[in-house]
JSON list of C-alpha atoms in Angstrom, two decimals:
[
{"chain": "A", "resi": 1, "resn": "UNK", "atom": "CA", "xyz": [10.98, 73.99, 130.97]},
{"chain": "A", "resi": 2, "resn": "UNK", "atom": "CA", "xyz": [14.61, 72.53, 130.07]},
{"chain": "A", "resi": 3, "resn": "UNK", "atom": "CA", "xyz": [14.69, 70.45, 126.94]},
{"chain": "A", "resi": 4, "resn": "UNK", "atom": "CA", "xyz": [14.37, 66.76, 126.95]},
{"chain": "A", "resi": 5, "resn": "UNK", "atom": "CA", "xyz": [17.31, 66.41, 124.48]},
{"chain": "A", "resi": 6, "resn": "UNK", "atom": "CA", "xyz": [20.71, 67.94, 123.94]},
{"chain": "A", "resi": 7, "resn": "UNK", "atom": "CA", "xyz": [19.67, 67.86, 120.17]},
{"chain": "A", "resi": 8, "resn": "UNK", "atom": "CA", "xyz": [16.44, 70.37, 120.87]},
{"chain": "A", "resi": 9, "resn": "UNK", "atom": "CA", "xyz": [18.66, 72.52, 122.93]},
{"chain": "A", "resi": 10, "resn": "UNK", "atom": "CA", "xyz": [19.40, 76.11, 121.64]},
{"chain": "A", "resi": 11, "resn": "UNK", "atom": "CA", "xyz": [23.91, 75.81, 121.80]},
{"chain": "A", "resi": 12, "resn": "UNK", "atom": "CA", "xyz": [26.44, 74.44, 119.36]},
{"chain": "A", "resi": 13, "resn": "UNK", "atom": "CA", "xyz": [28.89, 71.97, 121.66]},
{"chain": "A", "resi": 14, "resn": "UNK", "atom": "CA", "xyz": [32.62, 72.90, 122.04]},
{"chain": "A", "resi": 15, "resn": "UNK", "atom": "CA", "xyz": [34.95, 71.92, 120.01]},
{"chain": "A", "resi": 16, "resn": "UNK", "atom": "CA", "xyz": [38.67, 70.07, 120.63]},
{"chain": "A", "resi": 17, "resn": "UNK", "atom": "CA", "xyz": [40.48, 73.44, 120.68]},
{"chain": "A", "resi": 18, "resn": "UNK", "atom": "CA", "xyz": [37.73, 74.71, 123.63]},
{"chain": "A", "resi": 19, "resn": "UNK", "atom": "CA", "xyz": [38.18, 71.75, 125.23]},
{"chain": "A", "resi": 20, "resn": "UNK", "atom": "CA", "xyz": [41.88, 71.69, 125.66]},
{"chain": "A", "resi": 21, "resn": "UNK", "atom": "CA", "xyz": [42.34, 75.32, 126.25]},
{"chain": "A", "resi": 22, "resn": "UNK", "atom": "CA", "xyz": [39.76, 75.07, 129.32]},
{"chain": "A", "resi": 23, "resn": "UNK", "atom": "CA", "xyz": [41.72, 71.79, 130.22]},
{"chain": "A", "resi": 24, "resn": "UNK", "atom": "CA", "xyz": [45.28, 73.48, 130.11]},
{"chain": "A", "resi": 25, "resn": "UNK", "atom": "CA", "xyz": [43.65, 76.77, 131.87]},
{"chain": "A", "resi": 26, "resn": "UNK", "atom": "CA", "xyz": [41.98, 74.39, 134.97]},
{"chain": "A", "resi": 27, "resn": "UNK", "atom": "CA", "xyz": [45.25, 74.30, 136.60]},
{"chain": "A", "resi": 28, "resn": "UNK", "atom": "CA", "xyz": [45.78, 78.24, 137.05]},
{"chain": "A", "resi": 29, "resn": "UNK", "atom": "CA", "xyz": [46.65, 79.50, 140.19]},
{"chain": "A", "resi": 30, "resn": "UNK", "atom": "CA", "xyz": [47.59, 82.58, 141.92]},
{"chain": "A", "resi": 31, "resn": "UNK", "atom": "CA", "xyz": [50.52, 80.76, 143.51]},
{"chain": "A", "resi": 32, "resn": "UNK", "atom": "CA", "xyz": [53.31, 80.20, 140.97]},
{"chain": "A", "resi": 33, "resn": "UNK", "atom": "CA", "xyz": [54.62, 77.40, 142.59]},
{"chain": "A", "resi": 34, "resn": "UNK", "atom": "CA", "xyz": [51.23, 75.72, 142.38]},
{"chain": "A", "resi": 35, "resn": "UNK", "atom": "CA", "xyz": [50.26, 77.08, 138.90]},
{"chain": "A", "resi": 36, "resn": "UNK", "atom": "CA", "xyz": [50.79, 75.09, 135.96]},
{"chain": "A", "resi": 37, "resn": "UNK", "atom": "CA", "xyz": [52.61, 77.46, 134.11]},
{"chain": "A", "resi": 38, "resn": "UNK", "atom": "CA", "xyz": [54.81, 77.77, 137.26]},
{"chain": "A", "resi": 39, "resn": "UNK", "atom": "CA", "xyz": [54.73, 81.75, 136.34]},
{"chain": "A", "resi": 40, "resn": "UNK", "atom": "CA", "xyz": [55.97, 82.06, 133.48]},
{"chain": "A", "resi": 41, "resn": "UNK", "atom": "CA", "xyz": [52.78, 82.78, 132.00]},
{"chain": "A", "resi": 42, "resn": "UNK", "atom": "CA", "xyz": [51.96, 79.90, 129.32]},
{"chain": "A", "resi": 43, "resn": "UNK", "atom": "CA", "xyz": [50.39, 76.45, 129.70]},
{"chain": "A", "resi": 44, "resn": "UNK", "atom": "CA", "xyz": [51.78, 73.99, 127.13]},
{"chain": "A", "resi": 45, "resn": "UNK", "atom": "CA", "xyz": [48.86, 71.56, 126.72]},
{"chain": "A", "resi": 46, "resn": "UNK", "atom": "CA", "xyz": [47.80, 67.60, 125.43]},
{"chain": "A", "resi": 47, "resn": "UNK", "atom": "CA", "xyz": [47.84, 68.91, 122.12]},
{"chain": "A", "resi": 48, "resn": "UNK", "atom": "CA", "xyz": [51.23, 70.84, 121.46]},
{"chain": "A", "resi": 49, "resn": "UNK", "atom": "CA", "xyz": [49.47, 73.67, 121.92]},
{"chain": "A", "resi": 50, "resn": "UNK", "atom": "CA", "xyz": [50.33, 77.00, 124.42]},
{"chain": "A", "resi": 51, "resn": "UNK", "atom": "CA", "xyz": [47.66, 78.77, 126.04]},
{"chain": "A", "resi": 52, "resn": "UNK", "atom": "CA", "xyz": [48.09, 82.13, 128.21]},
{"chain": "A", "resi": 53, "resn": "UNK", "atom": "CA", "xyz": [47.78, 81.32, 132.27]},
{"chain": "A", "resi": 54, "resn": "UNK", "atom": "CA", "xyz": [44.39, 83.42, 133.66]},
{"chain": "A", "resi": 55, "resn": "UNK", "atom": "CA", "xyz": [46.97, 84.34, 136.98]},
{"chain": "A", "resi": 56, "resn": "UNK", "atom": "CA", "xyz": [50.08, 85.12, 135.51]},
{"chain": "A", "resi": 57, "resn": "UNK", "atom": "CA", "xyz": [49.96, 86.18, 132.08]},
{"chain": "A", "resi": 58, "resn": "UNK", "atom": "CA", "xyz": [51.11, 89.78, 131.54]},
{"chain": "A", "resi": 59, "resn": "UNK", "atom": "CA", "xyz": [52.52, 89.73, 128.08]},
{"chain": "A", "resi": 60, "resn": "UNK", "atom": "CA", "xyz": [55.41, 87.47, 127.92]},
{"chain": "A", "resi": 61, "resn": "UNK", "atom": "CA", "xyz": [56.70, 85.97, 124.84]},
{"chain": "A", "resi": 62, "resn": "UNK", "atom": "CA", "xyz": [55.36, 82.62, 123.82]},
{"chain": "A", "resi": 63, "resn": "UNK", "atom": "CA", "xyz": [57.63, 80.04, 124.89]},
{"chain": "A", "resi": 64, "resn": "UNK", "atom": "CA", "xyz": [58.28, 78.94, 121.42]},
{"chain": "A", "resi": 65, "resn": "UNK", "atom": "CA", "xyz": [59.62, 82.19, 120.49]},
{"chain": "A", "resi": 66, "resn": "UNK", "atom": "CA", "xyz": [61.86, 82.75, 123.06]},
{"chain": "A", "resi": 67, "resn": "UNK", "atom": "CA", "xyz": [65.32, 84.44, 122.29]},
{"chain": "A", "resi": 68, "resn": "UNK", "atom": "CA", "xyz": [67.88, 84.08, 124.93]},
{"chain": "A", "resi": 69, "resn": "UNK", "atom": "CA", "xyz": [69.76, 86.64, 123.79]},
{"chain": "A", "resi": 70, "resn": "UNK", "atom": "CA", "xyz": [67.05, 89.28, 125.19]},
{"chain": "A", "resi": 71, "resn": "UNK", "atom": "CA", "xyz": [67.81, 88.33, 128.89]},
{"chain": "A", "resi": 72, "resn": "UNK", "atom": "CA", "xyz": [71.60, 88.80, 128.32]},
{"chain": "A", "resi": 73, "resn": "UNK", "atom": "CA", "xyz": [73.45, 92.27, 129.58]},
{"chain": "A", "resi": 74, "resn": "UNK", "atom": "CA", "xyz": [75.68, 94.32, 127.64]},
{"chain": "A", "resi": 75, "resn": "UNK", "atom": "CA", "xyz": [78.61, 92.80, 128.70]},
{"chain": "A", "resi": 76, "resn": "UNK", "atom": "CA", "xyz": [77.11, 89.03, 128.49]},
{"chain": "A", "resi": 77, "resn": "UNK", "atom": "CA", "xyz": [76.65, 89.99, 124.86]},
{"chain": "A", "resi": 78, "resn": "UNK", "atom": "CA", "xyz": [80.25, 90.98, 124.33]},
{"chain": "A", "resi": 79, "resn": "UNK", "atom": "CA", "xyz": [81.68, 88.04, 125.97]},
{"chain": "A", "resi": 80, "resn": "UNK", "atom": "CA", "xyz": [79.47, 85.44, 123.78]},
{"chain": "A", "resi": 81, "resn": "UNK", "atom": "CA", "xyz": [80.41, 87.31, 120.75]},
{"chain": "A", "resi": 82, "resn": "UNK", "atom": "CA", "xyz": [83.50, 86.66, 121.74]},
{"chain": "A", "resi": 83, "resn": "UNK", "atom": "CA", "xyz": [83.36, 82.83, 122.45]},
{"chain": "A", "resi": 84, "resn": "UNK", "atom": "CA", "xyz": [81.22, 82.34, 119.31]},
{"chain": "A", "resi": 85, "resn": "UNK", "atom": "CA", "xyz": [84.01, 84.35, 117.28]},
{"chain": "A", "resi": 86, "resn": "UNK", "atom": "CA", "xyz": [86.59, 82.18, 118.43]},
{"chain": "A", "resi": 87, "resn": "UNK", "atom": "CA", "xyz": [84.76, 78.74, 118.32]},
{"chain": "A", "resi": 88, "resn": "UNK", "atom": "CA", "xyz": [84.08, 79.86, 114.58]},
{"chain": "A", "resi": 89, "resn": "UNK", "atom": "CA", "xyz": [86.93, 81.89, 113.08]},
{"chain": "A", "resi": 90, "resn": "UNK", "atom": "CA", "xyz": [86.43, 80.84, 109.57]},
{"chain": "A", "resi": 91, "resn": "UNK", "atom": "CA", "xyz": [82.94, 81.65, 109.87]},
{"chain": "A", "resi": 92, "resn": "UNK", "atom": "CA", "xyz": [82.93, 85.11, 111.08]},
{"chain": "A", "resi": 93, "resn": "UNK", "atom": "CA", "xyz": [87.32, 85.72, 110.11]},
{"chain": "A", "resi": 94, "resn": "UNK", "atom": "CA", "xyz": [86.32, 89.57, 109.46]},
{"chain": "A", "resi": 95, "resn": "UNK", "atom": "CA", "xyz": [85.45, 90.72, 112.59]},
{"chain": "A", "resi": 96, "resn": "UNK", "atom": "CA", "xyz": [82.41, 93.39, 112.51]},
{"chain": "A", "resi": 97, "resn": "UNK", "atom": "CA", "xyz": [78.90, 92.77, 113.86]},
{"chain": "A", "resi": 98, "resn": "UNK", "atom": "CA", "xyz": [77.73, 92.08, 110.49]},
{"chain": "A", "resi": 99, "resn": "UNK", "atom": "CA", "xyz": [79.65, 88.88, 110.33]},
{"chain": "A", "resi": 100, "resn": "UNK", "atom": "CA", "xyz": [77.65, 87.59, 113.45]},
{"chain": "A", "resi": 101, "resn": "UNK", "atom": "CA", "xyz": [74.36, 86.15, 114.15]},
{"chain": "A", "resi": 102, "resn": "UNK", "atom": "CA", "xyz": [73.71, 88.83, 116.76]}
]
């Protein structure tokens, strides 16, 4: 027989955090363009929080971390060296990859 109470009940209830990260999680779906996370593989939730999508998570850095320079080829990497060498010549006047943020 089930107890008459919640109190005499043998479970702890959830807490906030549980509670949001099954929220942001509800809206995962194996279609990315009806998936929260829209594929990219983390829900942002009510509380500022991220939480890894159950369809499309497969590693990806959290979004909060992202560096944009990681997508960029080669030659993208050259050319914004470039354009942030001449935007800031007194910054980086010497020249070498040392002097850059990259």
């Amino acid at each position: 027989m089930y107890p008459m109470h919640p109190e005499d009940a043998d479970f702890t209830y959830s807490s906030a955090v549980e509670i949001d990260r099954a929220h942001a999680r509800s809206g995962c779906d194996p279609d990315p363009a009806k998936c929260v996370c829209r594929g990219r593989g983390w829900i942002g939730s009510e509380r500022d929080s991220h939480y890894t999508c159950l369809a499309h998570y497969t590693g990806q850095t959290h979004p909060e971390m992202y560096d944009p320079y990681d997508d960029m080829t080669p030659e993208e990497l050259e050319a914004e060296r470039k354009r942030i060498a001449e935007d800031y010549p007194e910054r980086y006047s010497s020249g070498t990859d040392d002097s850059l943020p990259f």
